[in-house]
PDB file of N, CA and C in Angstrom:
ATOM      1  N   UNK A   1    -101.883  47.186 -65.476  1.00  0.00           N
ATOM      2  CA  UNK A   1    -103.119  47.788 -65.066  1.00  0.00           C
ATOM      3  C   UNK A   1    -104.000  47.905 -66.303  1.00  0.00           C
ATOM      4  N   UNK A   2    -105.329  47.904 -66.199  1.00  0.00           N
ATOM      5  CA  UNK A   2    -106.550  47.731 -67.211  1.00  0.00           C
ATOM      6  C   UNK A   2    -107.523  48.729 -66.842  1.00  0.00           C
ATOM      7  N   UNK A   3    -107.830  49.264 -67.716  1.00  0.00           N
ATOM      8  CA  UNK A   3    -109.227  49.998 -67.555  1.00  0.00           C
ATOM      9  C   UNK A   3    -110.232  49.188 -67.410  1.00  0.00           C
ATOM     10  N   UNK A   4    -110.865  49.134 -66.776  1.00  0.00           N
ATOM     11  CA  UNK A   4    -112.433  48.482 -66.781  1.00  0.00           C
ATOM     12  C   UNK A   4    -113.647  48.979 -67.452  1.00  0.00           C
ATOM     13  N   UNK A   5    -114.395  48.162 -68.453  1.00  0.00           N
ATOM     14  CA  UNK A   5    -115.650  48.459 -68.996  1.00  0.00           C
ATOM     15  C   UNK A   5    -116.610  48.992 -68.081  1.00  0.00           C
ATOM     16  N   UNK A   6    -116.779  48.029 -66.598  1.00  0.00           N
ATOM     17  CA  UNK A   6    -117.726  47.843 -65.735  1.00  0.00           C
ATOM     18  C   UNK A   6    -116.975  48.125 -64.176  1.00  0.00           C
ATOM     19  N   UNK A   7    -117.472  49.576 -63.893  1.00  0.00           N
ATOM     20  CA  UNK A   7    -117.279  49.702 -62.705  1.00  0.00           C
ATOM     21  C   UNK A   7    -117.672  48.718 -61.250  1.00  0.00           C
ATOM     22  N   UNK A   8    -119.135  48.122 -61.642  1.00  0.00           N
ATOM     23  CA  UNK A   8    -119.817  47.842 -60.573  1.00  0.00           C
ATOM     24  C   UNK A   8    -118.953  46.366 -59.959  1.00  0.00           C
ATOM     25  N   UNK A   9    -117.797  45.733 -60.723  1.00  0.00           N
ATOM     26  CA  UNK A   9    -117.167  45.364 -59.641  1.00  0.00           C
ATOM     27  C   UNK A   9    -116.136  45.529 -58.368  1.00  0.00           C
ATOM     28  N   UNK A  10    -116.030  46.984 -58.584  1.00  0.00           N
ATOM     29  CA  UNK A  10    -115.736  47.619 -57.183  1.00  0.00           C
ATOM     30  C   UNK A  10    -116.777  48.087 -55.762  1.00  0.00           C
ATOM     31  N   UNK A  11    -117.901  48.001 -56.725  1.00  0.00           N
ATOM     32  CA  UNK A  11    -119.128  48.523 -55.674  1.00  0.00           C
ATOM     33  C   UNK A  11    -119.206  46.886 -54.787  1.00  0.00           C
ATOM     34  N   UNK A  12    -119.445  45.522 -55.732  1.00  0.00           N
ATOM     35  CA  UNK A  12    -119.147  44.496 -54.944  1.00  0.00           C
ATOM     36  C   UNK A  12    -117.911  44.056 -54.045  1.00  0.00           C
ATOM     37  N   UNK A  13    -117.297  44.443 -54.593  1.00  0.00           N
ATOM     38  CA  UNK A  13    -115.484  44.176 -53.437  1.00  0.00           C
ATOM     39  C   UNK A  13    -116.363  45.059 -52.362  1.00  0.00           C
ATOM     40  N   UNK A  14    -116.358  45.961 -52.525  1.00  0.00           N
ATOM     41  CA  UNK A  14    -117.065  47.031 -51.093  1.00  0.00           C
ATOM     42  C   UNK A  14    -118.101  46.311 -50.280  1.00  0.00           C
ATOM     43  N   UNK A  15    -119.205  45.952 -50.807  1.00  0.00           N
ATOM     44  CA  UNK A  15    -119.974  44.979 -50.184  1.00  0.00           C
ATOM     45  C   UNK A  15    -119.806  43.995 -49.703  1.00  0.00           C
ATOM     46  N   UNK A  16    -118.721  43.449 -50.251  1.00  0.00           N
ATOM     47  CA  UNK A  16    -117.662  41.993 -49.730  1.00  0.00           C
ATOM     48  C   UNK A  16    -117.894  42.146 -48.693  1.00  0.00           C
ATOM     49  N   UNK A  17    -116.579  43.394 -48.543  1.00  0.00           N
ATOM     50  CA  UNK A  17    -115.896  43.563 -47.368  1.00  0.00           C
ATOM     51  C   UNK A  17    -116.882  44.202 -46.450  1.00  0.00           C
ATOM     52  N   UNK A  18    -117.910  44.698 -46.953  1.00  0.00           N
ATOM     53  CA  UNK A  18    -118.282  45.298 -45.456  1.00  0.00           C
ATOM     54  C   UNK A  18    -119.329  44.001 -44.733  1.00  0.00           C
ATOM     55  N   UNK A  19    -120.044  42.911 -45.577  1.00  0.00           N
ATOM     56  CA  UNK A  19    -120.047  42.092 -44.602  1.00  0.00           C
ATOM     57  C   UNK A  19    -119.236  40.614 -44.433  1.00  0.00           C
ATOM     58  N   UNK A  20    -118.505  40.281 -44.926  1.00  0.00           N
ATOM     59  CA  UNK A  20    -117.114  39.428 -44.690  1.00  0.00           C
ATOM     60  C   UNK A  20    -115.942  40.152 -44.883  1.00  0.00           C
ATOM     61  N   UNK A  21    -115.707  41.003 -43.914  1.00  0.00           N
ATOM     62  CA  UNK A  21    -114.444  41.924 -43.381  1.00  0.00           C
ATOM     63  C   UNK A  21    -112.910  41.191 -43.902  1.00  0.00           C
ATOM     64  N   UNK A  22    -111.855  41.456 -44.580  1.00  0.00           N
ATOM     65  CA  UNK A  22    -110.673  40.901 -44.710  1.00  0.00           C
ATOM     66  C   UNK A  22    -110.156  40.485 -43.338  1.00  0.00           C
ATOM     67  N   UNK A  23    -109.163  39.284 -42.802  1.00  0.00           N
ATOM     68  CA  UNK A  23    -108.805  39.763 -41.777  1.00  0.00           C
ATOM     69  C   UNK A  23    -107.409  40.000 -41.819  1.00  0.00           C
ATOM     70  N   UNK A  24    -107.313  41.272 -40.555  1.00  0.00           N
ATOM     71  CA  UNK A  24    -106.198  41.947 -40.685  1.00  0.00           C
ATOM     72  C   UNK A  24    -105.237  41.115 -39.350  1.00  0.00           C
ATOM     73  N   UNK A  25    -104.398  42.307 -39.297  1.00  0.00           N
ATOM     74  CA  UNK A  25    -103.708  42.046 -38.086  1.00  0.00           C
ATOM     75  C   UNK A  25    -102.861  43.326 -37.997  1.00  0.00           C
ATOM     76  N   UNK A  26    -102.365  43.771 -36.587  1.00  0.00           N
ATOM     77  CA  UNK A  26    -101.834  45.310 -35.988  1.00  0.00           C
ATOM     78  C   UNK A  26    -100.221  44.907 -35.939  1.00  0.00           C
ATOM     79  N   UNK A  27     -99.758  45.502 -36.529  1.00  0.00           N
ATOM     80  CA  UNK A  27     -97.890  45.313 -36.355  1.00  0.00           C
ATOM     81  C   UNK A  27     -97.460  46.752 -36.754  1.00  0.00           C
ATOM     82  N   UNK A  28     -96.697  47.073 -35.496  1.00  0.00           N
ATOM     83  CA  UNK A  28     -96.113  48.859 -35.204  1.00  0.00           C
ATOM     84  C   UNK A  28     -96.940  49.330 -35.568  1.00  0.00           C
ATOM     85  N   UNK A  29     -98.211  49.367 -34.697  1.00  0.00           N
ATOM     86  CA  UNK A  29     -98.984  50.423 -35.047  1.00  0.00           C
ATOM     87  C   UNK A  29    -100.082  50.383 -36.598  1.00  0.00           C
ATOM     88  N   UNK A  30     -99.799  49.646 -37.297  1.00  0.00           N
ATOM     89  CA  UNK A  30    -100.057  49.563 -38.569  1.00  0.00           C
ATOM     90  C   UNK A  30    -101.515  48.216 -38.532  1.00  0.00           C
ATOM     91  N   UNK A  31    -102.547  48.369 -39.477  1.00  0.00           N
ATOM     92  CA  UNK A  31    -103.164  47.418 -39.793  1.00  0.00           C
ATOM     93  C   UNK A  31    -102.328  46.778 -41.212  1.00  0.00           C
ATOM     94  N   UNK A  32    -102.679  45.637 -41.324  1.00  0.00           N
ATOM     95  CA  UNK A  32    -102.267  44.712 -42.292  1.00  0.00           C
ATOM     96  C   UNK A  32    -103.522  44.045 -42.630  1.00  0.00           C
ATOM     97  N   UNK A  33    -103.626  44.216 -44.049  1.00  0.00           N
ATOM     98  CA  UNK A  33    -104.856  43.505 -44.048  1.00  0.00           C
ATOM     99  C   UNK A  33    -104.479  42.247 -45.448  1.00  0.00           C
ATOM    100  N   UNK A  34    -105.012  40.923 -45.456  1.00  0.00           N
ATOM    101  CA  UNK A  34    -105.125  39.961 -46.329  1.00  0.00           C
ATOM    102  C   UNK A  34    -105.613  40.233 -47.518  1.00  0.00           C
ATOM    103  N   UNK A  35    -104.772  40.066 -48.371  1.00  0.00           N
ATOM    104  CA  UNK A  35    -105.073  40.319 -49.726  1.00  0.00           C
ATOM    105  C   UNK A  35    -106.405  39.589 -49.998  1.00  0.00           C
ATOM    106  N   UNK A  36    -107.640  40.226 -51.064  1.00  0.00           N
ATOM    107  CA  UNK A  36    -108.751  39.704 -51.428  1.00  0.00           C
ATOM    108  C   UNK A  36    -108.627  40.053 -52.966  1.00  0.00           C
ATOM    109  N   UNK A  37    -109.464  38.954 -53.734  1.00  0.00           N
ATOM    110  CA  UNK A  37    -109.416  39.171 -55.239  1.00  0.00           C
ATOM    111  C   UNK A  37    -109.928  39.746 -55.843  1.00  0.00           C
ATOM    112  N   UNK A  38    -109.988  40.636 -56.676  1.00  0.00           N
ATOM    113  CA  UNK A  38    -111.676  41.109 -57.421  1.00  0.00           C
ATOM    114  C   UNK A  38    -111.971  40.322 -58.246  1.00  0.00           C
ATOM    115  N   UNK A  39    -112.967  40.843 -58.254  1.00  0.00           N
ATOM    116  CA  UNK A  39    -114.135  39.083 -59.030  1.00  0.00           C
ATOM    117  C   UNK A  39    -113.753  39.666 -60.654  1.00  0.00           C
ATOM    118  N   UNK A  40    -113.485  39.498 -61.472  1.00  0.00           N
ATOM    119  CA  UNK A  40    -113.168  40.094 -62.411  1.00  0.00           C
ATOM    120  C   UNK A  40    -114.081  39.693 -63.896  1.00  0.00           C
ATOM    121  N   UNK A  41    -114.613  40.475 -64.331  1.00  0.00           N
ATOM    122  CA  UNK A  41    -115.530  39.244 -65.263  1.00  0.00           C
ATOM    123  C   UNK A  41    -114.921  39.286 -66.661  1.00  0.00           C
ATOM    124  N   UNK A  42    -114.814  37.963 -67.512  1.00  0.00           N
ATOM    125  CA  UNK A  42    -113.779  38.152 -68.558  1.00  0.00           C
ATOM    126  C   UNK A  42    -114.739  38.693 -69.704  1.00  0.00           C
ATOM    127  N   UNK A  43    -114.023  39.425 -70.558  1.00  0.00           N
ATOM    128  CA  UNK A  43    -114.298  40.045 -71.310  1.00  0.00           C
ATOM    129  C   UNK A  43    -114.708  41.775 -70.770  1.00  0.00           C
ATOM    130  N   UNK A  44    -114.579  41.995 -69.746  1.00  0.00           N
ATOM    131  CA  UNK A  44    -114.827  43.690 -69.336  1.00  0.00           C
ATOM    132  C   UNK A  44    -113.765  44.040 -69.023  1.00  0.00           C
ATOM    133  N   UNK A  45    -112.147  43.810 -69.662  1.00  0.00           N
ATOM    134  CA  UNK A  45    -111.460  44.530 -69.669  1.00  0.00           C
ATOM    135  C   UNK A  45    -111.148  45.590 -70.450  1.00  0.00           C
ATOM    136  N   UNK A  46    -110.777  46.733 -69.885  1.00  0.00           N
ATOM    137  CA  UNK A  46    -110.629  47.361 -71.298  1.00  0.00           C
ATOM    138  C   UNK A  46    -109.566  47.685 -71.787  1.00  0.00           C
ATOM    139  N   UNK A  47    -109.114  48.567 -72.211  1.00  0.00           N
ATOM    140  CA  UNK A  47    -107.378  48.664 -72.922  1.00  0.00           C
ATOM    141  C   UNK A  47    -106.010  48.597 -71.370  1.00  0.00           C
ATOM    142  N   UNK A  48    -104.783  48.551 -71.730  1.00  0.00           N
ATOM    143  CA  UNK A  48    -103.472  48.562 -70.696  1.00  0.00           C
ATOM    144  C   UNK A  48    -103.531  49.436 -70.644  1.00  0.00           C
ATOM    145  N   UNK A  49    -103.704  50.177 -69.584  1.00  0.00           N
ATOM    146  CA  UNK A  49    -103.388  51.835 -68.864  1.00  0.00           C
ATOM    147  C   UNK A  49    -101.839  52.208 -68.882  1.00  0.00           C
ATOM    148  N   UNK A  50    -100.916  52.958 -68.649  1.00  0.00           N
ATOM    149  CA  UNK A  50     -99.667  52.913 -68.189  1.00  0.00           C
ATOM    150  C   UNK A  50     -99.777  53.940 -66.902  1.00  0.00           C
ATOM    151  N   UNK A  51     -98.689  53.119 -65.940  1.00  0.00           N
ATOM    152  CA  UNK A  51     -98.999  54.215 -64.813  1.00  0.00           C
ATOM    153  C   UNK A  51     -98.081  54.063 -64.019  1.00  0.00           C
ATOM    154  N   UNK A  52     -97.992  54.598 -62.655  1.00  0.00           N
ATOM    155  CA  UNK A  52     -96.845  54.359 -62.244  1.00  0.00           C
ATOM    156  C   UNK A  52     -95.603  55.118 -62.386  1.00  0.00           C
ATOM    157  N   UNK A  53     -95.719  56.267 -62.879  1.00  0.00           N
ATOM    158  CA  UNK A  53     -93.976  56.933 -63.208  1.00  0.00           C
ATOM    159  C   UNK A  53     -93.507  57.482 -62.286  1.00  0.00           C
ATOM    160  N   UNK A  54     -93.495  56.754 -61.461  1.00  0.00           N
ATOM    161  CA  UNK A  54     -92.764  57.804 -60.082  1.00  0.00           C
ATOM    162  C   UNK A  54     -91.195  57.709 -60.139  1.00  0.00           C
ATOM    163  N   UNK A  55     -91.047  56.402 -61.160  1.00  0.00           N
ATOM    164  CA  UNK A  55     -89.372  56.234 -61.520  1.00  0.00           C
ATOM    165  C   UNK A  55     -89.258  56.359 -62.858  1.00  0.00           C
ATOM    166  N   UNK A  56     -90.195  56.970 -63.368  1.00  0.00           N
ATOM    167  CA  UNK A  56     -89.874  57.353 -65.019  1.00  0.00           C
ATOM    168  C   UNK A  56     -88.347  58.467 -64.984  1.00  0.00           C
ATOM    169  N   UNK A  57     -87.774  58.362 -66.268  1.00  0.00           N
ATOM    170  CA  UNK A  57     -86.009  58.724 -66.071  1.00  0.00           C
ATOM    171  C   UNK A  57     -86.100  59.183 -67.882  1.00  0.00           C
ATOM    172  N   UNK A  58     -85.360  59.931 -67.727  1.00  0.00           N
ATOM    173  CA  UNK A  58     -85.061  60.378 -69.559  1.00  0.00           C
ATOM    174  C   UNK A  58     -84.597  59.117 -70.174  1.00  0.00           C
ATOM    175  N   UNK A  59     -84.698  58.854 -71.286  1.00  0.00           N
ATOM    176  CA  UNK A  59     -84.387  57.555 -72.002  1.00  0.00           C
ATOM    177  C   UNK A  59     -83.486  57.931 -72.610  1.00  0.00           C
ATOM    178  N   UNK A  60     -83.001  59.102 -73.085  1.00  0.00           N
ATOM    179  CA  UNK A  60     -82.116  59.318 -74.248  1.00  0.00           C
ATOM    180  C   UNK A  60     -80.407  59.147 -73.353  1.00  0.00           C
ATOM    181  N   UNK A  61     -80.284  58.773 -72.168  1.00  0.00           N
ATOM    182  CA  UNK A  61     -79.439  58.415 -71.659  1.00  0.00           C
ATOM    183  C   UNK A  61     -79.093  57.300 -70.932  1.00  0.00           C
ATOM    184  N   UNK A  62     -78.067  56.821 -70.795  1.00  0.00           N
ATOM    185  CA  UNK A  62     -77.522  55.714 -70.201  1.00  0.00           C
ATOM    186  C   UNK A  62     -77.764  55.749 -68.732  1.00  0.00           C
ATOM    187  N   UNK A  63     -78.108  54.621 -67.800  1.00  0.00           N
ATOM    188  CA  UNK A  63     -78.601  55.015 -66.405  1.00  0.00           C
ATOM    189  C   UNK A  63     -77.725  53.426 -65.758  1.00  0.00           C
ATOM    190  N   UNK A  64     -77.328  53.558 -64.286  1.00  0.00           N
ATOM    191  CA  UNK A  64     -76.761  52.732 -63.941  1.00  0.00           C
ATOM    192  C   UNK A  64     -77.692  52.365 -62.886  1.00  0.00           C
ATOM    193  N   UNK A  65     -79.106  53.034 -62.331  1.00  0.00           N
ATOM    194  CA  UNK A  65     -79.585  52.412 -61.284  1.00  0.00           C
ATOM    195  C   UNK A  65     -80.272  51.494 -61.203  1.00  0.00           C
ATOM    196  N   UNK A  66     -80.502  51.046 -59.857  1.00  0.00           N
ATOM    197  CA  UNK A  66     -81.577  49.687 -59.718  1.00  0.00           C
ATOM    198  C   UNK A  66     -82.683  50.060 -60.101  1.00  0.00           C
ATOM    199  N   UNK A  67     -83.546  49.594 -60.891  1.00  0.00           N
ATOM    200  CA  UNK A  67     -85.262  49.294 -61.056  1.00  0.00           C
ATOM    201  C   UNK A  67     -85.534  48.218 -61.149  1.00  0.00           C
ATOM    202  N   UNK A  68     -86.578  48.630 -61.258  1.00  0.00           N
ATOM    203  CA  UNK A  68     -87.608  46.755 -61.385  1.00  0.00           C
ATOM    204  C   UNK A  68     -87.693  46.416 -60.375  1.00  0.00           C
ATOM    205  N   UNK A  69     -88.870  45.683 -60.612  1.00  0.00           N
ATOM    206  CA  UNK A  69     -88.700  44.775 -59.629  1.00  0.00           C
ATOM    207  C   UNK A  69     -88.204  43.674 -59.564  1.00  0.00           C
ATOM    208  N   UNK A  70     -87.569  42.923 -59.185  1.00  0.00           N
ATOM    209  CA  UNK A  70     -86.928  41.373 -59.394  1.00  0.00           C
ATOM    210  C   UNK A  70     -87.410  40.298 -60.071  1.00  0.00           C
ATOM    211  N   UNK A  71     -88.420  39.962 -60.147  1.00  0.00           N
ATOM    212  CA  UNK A  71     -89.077  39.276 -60.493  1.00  0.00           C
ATOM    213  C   UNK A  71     -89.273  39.665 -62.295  1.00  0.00           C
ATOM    214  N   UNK A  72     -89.355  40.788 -61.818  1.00  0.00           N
ATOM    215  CA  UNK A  72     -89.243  41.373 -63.777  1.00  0.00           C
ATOM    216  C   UNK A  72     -88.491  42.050 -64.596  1.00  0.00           C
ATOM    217  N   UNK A  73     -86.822  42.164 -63.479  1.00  0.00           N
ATOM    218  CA  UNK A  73     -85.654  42.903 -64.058  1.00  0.00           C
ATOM    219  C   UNK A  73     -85.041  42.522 -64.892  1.00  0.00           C
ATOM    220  N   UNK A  74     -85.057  43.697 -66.285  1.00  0.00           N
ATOM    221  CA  UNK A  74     -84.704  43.213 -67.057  1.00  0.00           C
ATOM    222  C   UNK A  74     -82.566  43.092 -67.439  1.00  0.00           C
ATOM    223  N   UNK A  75     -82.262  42.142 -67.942  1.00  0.00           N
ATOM    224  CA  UNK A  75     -80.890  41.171 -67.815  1.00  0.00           C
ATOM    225  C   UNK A  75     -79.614  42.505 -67.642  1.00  0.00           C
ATOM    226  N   UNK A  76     -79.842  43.748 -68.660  1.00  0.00           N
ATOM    227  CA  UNK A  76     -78.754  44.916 -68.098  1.00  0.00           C
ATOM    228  C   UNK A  76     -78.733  45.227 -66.936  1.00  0.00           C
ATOM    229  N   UNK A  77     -79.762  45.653 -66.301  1.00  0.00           N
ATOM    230  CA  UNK A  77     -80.318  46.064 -64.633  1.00  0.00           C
ATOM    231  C   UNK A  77     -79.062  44.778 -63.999  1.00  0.00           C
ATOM    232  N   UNK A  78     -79.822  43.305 -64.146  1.00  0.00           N
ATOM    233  CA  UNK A  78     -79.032  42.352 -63.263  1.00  0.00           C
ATOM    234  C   UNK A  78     -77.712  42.298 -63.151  1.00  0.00           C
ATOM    235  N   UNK A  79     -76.728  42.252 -64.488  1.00  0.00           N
ATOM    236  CA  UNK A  79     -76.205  42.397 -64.398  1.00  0.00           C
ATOM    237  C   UNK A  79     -75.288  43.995 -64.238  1.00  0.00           C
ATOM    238  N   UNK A  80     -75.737  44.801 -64.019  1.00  0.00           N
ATOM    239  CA  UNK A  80     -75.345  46.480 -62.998  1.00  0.00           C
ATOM    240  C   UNK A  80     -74.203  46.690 -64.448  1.00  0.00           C
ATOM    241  N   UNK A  81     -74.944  46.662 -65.534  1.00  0.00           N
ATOM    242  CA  UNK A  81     -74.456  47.375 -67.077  1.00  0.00           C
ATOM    243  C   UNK A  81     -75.447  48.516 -67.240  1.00  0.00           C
ATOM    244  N   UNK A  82     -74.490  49.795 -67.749  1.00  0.00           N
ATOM    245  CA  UNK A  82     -75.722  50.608 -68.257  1.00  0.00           C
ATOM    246  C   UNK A  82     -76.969  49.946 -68.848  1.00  0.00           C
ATOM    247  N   UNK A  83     -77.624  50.924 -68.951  1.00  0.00           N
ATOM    248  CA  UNK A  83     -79.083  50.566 -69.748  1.00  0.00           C
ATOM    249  C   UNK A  83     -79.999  51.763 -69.874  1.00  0.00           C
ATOM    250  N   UNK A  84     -80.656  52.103 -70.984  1.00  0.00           N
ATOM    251  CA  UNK A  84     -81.658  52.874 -71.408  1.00  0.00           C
ATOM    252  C   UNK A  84     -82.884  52.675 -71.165  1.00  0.00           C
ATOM    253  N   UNK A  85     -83.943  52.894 -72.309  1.00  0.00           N
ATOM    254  CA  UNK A  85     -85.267  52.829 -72.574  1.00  0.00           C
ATOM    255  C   UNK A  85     -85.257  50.968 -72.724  1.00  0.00           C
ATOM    256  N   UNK A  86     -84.079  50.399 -73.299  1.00  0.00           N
ATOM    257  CA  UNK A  86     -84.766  48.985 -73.961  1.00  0.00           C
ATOM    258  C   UNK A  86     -85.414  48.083 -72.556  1.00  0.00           C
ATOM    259  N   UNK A  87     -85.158  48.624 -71.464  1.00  0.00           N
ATOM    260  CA  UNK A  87     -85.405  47.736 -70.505  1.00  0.00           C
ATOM    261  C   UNK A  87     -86.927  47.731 -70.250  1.00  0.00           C
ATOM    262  N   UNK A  88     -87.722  48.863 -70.815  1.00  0.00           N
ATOM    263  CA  UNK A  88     -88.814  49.087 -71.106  1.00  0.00           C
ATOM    264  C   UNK A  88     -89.636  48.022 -71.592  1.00  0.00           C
ATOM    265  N   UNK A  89     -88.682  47.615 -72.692  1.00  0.00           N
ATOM    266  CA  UNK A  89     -89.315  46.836 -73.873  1.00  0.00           C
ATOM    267  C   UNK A  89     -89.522  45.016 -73.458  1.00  0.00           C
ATOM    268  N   UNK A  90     -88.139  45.102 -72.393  1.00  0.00           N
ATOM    269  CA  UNK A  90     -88.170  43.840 -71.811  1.00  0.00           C
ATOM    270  C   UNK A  90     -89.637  43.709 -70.620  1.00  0.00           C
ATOM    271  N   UNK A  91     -89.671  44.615 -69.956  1.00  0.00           N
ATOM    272  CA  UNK A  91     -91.265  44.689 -69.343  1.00  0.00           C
ATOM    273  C   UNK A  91     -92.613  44.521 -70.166  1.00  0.00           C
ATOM    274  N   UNK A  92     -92.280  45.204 -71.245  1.00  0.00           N
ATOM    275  CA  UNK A  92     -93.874  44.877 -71.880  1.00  0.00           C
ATOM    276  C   UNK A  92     -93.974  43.601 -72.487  1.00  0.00           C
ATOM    277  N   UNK A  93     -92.366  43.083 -72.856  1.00  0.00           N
ATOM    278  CA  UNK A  93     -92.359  41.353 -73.060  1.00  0.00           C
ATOM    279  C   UNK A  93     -93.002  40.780 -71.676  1.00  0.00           C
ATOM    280  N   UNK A  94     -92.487  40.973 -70.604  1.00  0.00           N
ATOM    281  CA  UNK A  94     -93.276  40.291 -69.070  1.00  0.00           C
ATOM    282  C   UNK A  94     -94.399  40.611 -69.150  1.00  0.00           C
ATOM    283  N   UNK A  95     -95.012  41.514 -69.222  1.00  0.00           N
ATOM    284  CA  UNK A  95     -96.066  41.580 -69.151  1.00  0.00           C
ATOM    285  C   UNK A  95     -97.541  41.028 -70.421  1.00  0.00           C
ATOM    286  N   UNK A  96     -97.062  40.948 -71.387  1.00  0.00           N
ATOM    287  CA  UNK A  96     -97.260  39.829 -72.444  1.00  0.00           C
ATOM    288  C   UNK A  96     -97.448  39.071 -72.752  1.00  0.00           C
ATOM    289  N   UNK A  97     -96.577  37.872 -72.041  1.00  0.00           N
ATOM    290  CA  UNK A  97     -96.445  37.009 -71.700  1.00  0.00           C
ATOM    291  C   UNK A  97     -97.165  35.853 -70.957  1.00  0.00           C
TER     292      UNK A  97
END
């Protein structure tokens, strides 16, 4: 996640959508809607935010559970070996990258 210099490309996603609507679709009750891109303009990013700790865990201990996501789990996780903070470090390599 990035901070943005320039808000006003959320005011356009809004305008997108309100006159070329995403299209969705209804399953249990639920809308689903099609992912759309933000127009992103280069150079108005601003610094890596960190966010997300809803599975933040003390580091100063050994942990045996699943995190990550798959796509970015780092090699202790896979193989179901303890692991600490370093798995941290293997994410900000993915994300780096």
């Amino acid at each position: 996640m990035f901070e943005l210099a320039d808000n006003s490309v959320f005011t356009k996603f809004e305008e997108d959508e309100l006159q070329n609507p995403s299209p969705r679709k209804e399953l249990d009750g639920r809308s689903i809607y099609l992912s759309r891109e933000l127009e992103m303009i280069p150079g108005k990013l601003g610094a890596p935010v960190l966010c997300d700790f809803g599975s933040a865990m003390l580091g100063d201990v050994e942990h045996l559970e699943d995190v990550q996501p798959d796509i970015y789990r780092a090699p202790e996780v896979i193989l179901e070996v303890p692991w600490w903070y370093s798995i941290d470090i293997w994410n900000v390599g993915c994300m780096v990258s």
